[in-house]
PDB file of C-alpha atoms and ligand atoms in Angstrom:
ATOM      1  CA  UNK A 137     107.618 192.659  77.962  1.00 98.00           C
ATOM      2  CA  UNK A 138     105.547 191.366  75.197  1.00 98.00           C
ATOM      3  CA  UNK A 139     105.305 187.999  74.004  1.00 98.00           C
ATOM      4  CA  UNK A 140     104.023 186.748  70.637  1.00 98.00           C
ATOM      5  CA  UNK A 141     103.097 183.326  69.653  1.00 98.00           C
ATOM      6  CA  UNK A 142     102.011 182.104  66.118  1.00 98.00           C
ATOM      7  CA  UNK A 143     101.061 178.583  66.198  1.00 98.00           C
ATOM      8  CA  UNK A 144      98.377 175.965  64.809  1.00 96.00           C
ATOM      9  CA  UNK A 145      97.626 174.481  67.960  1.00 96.00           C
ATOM     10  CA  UNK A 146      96.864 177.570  70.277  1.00 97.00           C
ATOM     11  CA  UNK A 147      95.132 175.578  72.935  1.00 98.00           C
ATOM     12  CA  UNK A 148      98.307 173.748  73.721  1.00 97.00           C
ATOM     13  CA  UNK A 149      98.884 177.273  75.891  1.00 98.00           C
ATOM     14  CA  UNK A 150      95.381 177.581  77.413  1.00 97.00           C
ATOM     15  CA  UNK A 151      96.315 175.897  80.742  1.00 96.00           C
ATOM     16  CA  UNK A 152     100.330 176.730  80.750  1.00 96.00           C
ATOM     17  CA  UNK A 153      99.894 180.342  80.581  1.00 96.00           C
ATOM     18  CA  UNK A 154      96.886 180.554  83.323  1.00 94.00           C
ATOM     19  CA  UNK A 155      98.882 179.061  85.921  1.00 94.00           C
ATOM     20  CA  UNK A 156     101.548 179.445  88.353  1.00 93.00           C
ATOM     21  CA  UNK A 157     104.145 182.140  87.859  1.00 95.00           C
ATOM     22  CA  UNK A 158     103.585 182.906  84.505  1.00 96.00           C
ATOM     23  CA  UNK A 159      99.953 184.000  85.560  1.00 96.00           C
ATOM     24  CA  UNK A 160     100.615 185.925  88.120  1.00 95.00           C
ATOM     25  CA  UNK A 161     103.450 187.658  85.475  1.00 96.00           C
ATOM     26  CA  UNK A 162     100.595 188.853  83.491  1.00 96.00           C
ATOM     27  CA  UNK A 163      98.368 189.611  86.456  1.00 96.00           C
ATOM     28  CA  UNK A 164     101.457 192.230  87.631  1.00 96.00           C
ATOM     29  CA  UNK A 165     101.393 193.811  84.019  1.00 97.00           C
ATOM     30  CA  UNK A 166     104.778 192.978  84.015  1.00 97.00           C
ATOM     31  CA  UNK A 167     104.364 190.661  80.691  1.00 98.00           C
ATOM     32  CA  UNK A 168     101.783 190.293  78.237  1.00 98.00           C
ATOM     33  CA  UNK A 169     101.756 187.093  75.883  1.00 98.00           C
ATOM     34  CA  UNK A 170      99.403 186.765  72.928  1.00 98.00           C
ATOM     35  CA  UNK A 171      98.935 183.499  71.074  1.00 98.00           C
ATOM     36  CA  UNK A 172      98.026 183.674  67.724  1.00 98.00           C
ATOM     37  CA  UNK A 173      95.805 180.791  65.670  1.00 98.00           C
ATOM     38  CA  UNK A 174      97.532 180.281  62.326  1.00 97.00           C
ATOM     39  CA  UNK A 175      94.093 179.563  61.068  1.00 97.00           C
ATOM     40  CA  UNK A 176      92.867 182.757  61.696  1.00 97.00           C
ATOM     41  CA  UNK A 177      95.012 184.158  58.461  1.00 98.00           C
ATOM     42  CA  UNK A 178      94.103 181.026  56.020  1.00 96.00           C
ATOM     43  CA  UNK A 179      91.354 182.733  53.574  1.00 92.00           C
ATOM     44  CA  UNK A 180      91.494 179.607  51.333  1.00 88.00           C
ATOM     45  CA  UNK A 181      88.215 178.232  50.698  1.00 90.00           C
ATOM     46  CA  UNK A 182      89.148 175.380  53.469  1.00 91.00           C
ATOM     47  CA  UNK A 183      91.147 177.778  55.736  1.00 92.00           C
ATOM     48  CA  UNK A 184      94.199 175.520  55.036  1.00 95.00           C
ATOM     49  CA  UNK A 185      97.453 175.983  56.614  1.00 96.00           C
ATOM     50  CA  UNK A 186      99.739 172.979  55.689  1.00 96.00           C
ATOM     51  CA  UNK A 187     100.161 171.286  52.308  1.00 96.00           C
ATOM     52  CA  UNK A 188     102.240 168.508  50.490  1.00 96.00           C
ATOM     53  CA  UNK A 189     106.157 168.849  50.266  1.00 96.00           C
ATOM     54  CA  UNK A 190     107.025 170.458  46.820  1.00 97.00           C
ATOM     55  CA  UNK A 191     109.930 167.346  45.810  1.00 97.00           C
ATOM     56  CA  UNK A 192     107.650 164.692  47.714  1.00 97.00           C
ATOM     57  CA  UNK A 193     107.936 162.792  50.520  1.00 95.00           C
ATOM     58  CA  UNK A 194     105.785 162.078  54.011  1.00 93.00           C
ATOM     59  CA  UNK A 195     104.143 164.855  56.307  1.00 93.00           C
ATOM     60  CA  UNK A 196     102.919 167.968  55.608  1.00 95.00           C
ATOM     61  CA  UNK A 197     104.124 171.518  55.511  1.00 96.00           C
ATOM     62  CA  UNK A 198     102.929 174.883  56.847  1.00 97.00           C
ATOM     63  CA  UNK A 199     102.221 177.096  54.241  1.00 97.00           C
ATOM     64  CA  UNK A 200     103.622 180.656  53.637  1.00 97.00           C
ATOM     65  CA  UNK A 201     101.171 182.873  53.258  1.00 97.00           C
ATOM     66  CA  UNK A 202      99.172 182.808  56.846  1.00 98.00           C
ATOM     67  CA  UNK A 203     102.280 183.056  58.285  1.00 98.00           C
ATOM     68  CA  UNK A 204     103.288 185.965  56.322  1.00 98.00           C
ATOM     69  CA  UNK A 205     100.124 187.955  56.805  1.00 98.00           C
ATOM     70  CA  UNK A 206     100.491 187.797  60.458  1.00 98.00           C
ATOM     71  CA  UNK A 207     104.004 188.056  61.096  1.00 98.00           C
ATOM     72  CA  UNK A 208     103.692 191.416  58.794  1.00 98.00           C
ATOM     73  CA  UNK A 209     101.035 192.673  60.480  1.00 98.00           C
ATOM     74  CA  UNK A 210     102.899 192.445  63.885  1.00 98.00           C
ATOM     75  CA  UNK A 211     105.747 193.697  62.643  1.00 98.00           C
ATOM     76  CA  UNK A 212     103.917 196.631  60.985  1.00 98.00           C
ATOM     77  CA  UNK A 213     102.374 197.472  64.808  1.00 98.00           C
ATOM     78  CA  UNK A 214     106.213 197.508  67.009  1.00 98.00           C
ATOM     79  CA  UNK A 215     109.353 196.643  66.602  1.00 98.00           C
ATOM     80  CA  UNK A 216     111.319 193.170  67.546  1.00 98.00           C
ATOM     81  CA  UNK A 217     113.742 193.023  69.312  1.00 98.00           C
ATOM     82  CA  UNK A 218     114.151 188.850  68.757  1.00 98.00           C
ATOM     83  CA  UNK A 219     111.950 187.143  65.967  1.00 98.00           C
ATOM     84  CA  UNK A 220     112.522 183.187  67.455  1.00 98.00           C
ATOM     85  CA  UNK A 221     111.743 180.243  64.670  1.00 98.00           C
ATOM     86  CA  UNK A 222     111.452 176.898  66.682  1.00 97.00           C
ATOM     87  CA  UNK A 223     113.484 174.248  65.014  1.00 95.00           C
ATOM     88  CA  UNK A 224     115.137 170.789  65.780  1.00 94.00           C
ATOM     89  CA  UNK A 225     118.320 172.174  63.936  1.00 94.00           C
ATOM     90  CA  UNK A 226     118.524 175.144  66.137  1.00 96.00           C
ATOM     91  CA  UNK A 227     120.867 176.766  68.980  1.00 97.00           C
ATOM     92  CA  UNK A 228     120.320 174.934  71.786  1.00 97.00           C
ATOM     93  CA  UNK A 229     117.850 177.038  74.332  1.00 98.00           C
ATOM     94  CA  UNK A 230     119.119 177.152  78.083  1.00 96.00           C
ATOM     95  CA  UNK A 231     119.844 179.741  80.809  1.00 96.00           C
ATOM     96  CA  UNK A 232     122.032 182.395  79.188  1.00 96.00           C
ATOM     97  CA  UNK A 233     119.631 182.340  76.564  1.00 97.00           C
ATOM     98  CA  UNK A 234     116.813 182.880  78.894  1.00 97.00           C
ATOM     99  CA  UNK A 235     118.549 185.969  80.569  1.00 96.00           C
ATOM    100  CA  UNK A 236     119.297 187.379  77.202  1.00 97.00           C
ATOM    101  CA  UNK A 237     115.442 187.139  76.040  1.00 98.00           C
ATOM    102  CA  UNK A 238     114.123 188.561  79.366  1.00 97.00           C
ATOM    103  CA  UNK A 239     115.913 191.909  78.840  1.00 97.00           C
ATOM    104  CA  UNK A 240     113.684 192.289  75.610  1.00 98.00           C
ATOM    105  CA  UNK A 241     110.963 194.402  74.963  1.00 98.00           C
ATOM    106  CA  UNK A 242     109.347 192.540  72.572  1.00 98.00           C
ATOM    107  CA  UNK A 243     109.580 188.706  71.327  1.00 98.00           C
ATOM    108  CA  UNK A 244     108.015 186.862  68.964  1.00 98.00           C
ATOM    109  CA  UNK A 245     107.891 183.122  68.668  1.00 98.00           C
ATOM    110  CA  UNK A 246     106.947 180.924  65.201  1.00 98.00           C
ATOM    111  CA  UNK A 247     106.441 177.442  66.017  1.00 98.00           C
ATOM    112  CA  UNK A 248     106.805 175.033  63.418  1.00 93.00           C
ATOM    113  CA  UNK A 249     104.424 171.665  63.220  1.00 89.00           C
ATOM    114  CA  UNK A 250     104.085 169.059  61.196  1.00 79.00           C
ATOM    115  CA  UNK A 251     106.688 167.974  59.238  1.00 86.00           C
ATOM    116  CA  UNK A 252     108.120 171.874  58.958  1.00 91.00           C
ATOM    117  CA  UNK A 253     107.247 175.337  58.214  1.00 96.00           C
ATOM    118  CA  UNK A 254     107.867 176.464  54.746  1.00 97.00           C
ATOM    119  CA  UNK A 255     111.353 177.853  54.829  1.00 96.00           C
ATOM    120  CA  UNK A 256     110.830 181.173  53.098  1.00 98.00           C
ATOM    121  CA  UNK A 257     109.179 182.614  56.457  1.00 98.00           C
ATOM    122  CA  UNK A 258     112.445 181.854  58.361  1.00 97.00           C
ATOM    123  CA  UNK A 259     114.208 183.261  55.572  1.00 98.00           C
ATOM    124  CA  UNK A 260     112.485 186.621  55.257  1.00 98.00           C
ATOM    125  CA  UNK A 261     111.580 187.135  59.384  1.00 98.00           C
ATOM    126  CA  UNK A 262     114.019 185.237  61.744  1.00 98.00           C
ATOM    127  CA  UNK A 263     116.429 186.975  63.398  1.00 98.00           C
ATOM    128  CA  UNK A 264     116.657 183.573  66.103  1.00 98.00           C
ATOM    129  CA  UNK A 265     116.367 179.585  65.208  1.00 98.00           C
ATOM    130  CA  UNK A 266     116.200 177.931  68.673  1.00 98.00           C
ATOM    131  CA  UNK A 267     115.983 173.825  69.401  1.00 97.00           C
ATOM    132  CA  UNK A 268     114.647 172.815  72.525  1.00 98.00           C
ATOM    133  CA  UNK A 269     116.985 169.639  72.696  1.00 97.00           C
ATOM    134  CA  UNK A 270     118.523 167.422  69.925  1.00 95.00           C
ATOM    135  CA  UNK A 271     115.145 165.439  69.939  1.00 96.00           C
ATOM    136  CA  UNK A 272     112.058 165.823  67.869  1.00 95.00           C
ATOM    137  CA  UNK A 273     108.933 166.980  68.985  1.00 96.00           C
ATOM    138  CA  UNK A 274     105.495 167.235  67.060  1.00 95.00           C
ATOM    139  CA  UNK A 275     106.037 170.873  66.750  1.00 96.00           C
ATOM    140  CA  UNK A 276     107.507 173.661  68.815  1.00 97.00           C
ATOM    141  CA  UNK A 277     105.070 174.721  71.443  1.00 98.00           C
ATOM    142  CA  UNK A 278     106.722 172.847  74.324  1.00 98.00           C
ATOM    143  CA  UNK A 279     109.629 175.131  73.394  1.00 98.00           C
ATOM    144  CA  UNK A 280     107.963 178.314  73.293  1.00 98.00           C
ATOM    145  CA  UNK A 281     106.289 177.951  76.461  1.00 98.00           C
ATOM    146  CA  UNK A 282     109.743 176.889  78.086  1.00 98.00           C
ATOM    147  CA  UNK A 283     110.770 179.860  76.443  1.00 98.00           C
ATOM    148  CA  UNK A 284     107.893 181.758  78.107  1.00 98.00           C
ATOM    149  CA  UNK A 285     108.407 180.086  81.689  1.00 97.00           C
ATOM    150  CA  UNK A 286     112.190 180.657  81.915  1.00 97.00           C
ATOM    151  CA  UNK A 287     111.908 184.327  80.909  1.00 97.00           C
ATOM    152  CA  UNK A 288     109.479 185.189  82.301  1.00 97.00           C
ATOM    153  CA  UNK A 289     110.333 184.153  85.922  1.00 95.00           C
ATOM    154  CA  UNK A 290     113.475 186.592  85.506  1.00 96.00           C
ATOM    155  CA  UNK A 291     111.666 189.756  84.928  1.00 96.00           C
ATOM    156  CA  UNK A 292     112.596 192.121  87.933  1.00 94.00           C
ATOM    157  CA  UNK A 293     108.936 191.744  89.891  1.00 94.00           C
ATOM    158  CA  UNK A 294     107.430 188.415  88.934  1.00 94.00           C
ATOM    159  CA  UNK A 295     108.900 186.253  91.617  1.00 93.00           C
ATOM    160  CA  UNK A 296     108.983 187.808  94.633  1.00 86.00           C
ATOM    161  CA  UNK A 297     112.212 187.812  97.425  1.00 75.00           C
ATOM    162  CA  UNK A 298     111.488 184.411  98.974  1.00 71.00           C
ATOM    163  CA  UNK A 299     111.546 182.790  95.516  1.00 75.00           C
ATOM    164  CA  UNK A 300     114.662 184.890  93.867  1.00 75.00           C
ATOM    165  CA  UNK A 301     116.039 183.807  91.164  1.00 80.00           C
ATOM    166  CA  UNK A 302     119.234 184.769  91.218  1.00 75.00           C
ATOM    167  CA  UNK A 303     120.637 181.230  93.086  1.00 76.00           C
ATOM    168  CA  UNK A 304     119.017 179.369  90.844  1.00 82.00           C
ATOM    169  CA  UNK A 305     120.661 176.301  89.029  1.00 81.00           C
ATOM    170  CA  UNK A 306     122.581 177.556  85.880  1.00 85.00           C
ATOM    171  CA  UNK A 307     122.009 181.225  87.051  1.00 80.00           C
ATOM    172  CA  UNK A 308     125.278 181.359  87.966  1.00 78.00           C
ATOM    173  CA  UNK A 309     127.339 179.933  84.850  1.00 80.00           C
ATOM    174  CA  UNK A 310     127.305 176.599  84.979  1.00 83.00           C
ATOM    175  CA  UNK A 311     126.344 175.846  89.101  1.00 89.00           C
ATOM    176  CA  UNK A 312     123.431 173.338  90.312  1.00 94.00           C
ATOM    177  CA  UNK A 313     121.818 174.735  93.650  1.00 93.00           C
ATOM    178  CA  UNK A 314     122.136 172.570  96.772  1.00 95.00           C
ATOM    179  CA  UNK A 315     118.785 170.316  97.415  1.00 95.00           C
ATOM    180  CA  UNK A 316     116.099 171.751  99.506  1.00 95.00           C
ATOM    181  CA  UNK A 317     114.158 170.045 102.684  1.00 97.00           C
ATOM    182  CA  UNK A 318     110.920 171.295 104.475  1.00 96.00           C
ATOM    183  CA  UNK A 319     109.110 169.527 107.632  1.00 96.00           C
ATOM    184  CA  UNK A 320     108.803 167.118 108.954  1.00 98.00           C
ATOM    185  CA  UNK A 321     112.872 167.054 109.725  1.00 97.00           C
ATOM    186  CA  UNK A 322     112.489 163.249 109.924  1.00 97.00           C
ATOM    187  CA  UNK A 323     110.356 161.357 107.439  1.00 98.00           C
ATOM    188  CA  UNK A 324     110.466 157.261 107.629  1.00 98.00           C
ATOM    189  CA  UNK A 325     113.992 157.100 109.198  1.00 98.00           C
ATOM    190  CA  UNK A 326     114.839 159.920 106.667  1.00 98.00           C
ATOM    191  CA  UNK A 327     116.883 162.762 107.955  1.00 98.00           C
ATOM    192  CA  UNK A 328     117.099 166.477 106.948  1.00 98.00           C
ATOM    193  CA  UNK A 329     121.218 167.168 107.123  1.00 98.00           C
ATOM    194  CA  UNK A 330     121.575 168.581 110.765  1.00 98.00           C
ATOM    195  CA  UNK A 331     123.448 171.433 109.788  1.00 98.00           C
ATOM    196  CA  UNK A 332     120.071 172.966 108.326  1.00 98.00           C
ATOM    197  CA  UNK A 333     117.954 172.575 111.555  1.00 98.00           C
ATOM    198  CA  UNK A 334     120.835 174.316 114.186  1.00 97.00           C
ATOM    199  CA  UNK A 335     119.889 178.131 112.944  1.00 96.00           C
ATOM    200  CA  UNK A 336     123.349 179.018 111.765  1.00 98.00           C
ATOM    201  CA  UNK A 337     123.315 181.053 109.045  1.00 97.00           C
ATOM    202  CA  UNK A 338     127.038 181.140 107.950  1.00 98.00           C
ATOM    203  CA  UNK A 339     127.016 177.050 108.491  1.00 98.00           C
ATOM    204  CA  UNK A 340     123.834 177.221 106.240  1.00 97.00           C
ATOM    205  CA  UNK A 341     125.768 179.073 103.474  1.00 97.00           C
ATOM    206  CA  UNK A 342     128.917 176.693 103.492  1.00 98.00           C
ATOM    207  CA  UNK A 343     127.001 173.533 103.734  1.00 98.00           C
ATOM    208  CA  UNK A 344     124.748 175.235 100.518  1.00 96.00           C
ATOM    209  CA  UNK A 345     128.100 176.247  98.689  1.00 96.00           C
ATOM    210  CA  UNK A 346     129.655 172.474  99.132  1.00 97.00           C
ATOM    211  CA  UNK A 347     126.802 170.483  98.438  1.00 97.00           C
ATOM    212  CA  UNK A 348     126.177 172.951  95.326  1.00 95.00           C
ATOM    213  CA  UNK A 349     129.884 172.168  94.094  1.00 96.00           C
ATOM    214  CA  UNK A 350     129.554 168.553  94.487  1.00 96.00           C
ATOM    215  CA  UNK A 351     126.414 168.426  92.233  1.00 96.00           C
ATOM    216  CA  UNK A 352     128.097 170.469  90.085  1.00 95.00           C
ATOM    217  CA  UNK A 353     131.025 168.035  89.483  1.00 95.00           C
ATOM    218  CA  UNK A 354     128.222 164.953  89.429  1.00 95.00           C
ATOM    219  CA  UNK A 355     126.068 166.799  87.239  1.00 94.00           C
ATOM    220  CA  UNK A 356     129.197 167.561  84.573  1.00 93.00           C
ATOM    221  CA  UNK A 357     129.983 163.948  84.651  1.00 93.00           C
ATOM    222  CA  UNK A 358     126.401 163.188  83.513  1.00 93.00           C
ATOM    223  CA  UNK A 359     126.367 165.546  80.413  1.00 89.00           C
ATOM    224  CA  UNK A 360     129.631 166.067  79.245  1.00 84.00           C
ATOM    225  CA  UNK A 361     131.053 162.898  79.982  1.00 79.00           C
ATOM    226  CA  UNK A 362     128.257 160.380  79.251  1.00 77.00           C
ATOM    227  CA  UNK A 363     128.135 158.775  83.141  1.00 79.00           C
ATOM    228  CA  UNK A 364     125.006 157.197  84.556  1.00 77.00           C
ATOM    229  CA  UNK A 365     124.256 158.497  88.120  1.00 72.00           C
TER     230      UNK A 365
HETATM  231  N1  ADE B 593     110.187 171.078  66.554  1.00 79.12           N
HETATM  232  C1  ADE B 593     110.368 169.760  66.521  1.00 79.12           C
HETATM  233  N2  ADE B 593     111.400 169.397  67.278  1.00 79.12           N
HETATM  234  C2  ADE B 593     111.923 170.544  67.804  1.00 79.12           C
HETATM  235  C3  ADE B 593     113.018 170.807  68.644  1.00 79.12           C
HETATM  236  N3  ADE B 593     113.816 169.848  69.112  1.00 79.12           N
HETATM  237  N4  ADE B 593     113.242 172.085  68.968  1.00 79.12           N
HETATM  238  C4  ADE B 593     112.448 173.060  68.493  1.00 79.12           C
HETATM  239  N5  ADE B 593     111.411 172.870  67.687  1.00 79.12           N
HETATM  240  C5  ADE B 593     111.135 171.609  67.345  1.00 79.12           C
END
């Protein structure tokens, strides 16, 4: 898979990207992500990416034409298969999502800063408009690199069998995966649930599968029903 990223602040990704999983994704070959500096295709006399609102108002906007250079010079070098345009008014990112993207080929992610990005590139190149939450950030980088971590991790070969992904939380529909213990078994008075110490595999499972259902149910009550834990 290949990964693009157009953005203003590119060094938000310098230490995401070269850590952890994601690294190790690249290291396999089995994804390669390239962050592009919108700067880079600003050939204004002040290399200027953002400018005043036409209409007025507060904050600035990204302008059209860097973002139209490089988005047409990607798009002249492959095809995409999902052209993503970070927005607070967008679909809602989560798991499904995630699986969907990681069957792609090739992905490309505009993040928006500032107070916007001029609305004629999402006219004439997204295919996607994706929200992390319905909160608003500075820009969306946090989203595309929870894009980045989420798919990534599901591409056949990144993780390897100990750390499957396939009973993860939400990998399953909507299911939260039963908590996890390591040693020491007893920590201040604090006891690992017995059933996990005795060796029995087919306990194991059931004991998983329960405690798996009952955050399920608690974790429903917190987000579609409003509760407090
Ligand atoms: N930019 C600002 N807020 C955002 C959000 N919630 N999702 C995606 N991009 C954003």
């Amino acid at each position: 898979m290949r990964v693009d990223i157009i953005t203003a602040v590119p060094e938000f990704f310098e230490g995401p990207l070269n850590s952890s999983i994601i690294k190790r994704g690249q290291g396999k070959g089995k994804v390669e992500i390239f962050v592009h500096n919108l700067r880079d295709y600003a050939h204004d006399k002040h290399r200027m990416i953002d400018d005043k609102p036409f209409g007025g108002g507060a904050g600035m906007v990204l302008k059209v034409e860097p973002f139209f250079e490089i988005i047409e010079k990607l798009k002249s070098e492959r095809d995409y298969d999902s052209v993503v345009f970070t927005a607070p008014h967008g679909k809602i990112y989560d798991q499904r999502e995630a699986n969907r993207y990681s069957l792609y080929e090739n992905i490309m992610i505009i993040c928006g800063h500032y107070k916007g990005i001029d609305d004629r590139v999402r006219e004439a190149f997204a295919t996607d408009l994706v929200s992390i939450g319905n909160y608003v950030l500075t820009g969306g980088e946090l989203l595309a690199m929870v894009m980045v971590d989420s798919i990534v991790r599901l591409i056949p070969g990144v993780l390897n069998d100990s750390e499957s992904a396939l009973d993860d939380s939400f990998q399953d529909g909507e299911s939260i995966g039963a908590p996890c213990y390591t040693r020491p078994a007893e920590f201040r008075g604090m006891k690992v649930p017995e059933v996990l110490l005795q060796g029995d595999h087919g306990k194991v499972k059931e004991w998983r599968a329960e405690q798996s259902k009952n955050l399920t149910e608690i974790w429903k009550k917190i987000n579609k029903n409003g509760a407090q834990l």
